[in-house]
PDB file of C-alpha atoms in Angstrom:
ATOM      1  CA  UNK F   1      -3.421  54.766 -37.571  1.00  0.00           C
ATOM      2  CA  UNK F   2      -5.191  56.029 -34.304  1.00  0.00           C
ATOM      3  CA  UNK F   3      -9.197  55.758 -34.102  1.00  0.00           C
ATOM      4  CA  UNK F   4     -10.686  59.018 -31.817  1.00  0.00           C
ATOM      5  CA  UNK F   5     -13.622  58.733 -30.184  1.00  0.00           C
ATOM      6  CA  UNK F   6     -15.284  61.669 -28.023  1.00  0.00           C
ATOM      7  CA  UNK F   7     -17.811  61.658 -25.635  1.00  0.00           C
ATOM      8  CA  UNK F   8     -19.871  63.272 -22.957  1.00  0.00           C
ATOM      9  CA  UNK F   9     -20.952  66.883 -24.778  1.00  0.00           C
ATOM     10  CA  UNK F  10     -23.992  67.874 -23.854  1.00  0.00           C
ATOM     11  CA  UNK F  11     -26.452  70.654 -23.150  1.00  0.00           C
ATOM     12  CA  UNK F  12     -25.598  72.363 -19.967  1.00  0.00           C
ATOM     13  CA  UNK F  13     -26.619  75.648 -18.242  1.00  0.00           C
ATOM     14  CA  UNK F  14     -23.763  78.492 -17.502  1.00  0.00           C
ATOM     15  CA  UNK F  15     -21.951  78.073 -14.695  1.00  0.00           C
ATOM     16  CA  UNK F  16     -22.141  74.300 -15.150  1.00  0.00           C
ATOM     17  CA  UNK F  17     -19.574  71.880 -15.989  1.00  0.00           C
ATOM     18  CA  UNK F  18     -19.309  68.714 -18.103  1.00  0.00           C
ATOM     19  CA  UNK F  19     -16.500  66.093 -18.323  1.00  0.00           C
ATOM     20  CA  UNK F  20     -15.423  64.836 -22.103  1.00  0.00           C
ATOM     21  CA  UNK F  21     -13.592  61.738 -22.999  1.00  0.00           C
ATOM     22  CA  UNK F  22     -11.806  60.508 -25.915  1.00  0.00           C
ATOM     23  CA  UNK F  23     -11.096  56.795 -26.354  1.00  0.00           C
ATOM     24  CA  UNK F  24      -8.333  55.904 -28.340  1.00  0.00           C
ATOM     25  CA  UNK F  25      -7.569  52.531 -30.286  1.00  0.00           C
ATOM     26  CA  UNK F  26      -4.827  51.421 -33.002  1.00  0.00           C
ATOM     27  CA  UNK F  27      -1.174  52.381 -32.349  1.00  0.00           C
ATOM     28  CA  UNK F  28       0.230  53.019 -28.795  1.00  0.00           C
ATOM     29  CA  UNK F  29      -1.797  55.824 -26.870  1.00  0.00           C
ATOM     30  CA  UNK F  30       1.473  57.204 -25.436  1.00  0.00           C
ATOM     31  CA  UNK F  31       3.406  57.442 -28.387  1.00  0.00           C
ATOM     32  CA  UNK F  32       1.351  60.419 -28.568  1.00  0.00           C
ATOM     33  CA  UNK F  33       0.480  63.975 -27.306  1.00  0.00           C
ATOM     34  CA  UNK F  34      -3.274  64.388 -27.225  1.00  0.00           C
ATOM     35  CA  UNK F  35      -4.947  67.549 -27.369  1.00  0.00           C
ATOM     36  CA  UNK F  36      -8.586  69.134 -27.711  1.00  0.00           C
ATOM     37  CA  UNK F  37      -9.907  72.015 -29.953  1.00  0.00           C
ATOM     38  CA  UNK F  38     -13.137  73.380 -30.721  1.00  0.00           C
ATOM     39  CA  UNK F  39     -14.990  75.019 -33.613  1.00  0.00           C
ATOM     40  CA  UNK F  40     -17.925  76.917 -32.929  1.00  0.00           C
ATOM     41  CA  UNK F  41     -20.622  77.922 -36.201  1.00  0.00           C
ATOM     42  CA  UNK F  42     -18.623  80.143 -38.356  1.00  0.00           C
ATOM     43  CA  UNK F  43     -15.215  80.070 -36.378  1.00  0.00           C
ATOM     44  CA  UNK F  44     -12.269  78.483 -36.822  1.00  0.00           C
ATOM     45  CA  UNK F  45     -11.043  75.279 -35.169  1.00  0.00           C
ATOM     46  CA  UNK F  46      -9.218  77.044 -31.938  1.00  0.00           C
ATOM     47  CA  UNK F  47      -6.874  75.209 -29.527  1.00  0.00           C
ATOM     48  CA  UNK F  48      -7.933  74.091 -26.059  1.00  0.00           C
ATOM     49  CA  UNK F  49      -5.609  72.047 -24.090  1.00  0.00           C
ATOM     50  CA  UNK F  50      -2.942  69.551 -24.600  1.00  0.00           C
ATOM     51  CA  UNK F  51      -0.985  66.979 -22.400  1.00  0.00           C
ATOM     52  CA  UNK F  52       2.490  65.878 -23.169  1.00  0.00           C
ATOM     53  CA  UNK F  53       2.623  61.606 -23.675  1.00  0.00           C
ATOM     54  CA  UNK F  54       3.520  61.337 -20.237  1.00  0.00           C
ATOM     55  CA  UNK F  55       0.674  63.321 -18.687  1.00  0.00           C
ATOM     56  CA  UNK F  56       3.947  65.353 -16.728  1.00  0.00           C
ATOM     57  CA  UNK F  57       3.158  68.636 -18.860  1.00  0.00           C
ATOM     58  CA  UNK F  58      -0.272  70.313 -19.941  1.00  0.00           C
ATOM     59  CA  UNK F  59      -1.170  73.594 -21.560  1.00  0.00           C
ATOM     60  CA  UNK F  60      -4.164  75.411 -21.756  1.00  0.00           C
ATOM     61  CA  UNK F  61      -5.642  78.274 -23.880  1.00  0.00           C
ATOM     62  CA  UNK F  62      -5.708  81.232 -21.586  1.00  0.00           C
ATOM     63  CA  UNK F  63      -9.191  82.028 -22.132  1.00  0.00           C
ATOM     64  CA  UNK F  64      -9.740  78.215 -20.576  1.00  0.00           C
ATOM     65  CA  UNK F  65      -7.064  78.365 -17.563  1.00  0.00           C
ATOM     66  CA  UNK F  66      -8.866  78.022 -14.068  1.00  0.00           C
ATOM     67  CA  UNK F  67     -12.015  76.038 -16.105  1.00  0.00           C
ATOM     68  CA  UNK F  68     -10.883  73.223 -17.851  1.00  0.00           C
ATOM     69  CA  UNK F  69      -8.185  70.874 -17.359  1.00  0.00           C
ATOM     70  CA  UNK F  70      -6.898  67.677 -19.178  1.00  0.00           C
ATOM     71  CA  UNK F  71      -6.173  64.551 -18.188  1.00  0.00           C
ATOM     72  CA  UNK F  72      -5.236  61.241 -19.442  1.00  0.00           C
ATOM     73  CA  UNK F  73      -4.444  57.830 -18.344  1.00  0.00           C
ATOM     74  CA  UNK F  74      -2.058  55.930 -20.874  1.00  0.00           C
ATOM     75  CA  UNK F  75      -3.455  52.563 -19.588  1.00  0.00           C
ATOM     76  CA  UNK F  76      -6.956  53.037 -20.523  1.00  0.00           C
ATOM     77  CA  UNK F  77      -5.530  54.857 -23.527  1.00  0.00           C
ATOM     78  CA  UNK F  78      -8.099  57.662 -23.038  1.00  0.00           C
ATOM     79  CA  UNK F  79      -7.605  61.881 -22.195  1.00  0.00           C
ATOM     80  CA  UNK F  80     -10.154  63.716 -20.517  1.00  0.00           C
ATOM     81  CA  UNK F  81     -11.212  67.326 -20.872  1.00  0.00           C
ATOM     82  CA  UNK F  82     -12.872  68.690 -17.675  1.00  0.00           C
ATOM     83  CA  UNK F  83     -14.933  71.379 -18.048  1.00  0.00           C
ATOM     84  CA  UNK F  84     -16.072  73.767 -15.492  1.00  0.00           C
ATOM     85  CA  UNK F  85     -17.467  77.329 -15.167  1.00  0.00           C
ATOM     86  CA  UNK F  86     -18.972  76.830 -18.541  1.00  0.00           C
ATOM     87  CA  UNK F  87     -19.951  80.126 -20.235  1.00  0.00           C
ATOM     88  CA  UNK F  88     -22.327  80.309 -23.501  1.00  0.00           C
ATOM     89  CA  UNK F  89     -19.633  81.426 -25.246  1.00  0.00           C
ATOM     90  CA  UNK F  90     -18.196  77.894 -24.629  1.00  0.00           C
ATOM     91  CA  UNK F  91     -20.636  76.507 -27.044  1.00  0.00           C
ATOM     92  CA  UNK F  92     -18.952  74.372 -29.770  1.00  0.00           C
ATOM     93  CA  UNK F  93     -17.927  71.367 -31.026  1.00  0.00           C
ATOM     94  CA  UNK F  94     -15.076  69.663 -29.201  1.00  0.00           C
ATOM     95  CA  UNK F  95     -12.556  67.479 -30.729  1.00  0.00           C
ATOM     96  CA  UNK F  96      -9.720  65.345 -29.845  1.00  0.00           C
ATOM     97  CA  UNK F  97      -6.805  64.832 -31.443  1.00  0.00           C
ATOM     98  CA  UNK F  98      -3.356  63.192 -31.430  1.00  0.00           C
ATOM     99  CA  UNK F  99       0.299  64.005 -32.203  1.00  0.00           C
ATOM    100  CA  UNK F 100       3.668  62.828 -32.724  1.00  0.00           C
ATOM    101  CA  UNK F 101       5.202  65.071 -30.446  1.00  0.00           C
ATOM    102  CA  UNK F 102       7.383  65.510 -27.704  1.00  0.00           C
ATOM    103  CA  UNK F 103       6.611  68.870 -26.987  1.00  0.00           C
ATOM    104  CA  UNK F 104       2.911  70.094 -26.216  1.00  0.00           C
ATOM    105  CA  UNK F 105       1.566  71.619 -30.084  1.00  0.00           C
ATOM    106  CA  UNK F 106      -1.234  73.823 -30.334  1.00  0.00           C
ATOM    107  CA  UNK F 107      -1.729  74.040 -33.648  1.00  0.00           C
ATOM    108  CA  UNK F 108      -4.152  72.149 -35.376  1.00  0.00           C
ATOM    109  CA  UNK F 109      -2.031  71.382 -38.331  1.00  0.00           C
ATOM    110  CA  UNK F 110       0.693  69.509 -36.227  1.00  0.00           C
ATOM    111  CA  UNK F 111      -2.591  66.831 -35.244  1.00  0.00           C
ATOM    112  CA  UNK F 112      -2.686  63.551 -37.573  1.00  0.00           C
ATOM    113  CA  UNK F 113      -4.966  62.160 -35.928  1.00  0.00           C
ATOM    114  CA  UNK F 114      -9.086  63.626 -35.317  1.00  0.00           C
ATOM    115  CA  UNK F 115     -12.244  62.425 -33.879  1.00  0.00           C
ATOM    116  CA  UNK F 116     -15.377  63.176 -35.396  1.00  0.00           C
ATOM    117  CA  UNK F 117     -16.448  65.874 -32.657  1.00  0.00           C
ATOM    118  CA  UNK F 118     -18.726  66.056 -29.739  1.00  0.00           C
ATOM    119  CA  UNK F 119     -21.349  68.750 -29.608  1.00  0.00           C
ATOM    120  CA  UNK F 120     -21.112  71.154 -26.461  1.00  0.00           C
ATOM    121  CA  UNK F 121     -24.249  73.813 -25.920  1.00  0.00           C
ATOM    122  CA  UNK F 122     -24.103  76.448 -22.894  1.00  0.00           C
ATOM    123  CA  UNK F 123     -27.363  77.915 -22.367  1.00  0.00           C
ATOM    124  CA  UNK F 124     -27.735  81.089 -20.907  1.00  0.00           C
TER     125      UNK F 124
END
């Protein structure tokens, strides 16, 4: 089992950036690929970023590239998502989640693992 925990959504204007964390706890952090979606009201869950377990590979959503990038640090066992440029259209709620993967998924349905969700809001 791996325990998720976001943090650092927010209400932010446009153009504006915010950094999110997830802290993870339970089995070893870099067994794992980690990767962040959102959902926003009436959408489905849609893929943002992932890193590979060795933080040598990331992907991003092309609608994200040149905004947000992902980070993590296997010895604090946490991944970042840094946010910048945000548009309204950013506005959702931001998960992290982790995989038994080599590779870098995007789907949600290869994630076992989920934290409850942090809320973002871009104001216009």
């Amino acid at each position: 089992q791996v325990q998720l925990v976001e943090s650092g959504g927010g209400l932010v204007q446009a153009g504006g950036s915010l950094r999110l964390s997830c802290a993870a706890s339970g089995r070893t952090f870099s067994n794992y690929a980690m990767g962040w979606f959102r959902q926003a009201p009436g959408k489905e869950r849609e893929f943002v970023a992932v890193i590979s377990r060795g933080a040598s590979s990331t992907r991003v959503a092309d609608s994200m590239k040149g905004r947000f990038t992902i980070s993590r640090d296997n010895a604090k066992s946490t991944v970042n998502l840094q946010m910048d440029s945000l548009k309204p259209e950013d506005t959702a709620v931001y998960y992290c989640a982790a995989a038994v993967f080599a590779r870098l998924p995007i789907s949600a349905g290869d994630y076992g693992y989920w934290g409850q969700g942090t809320q973002v809001t871009v104001s216009s």
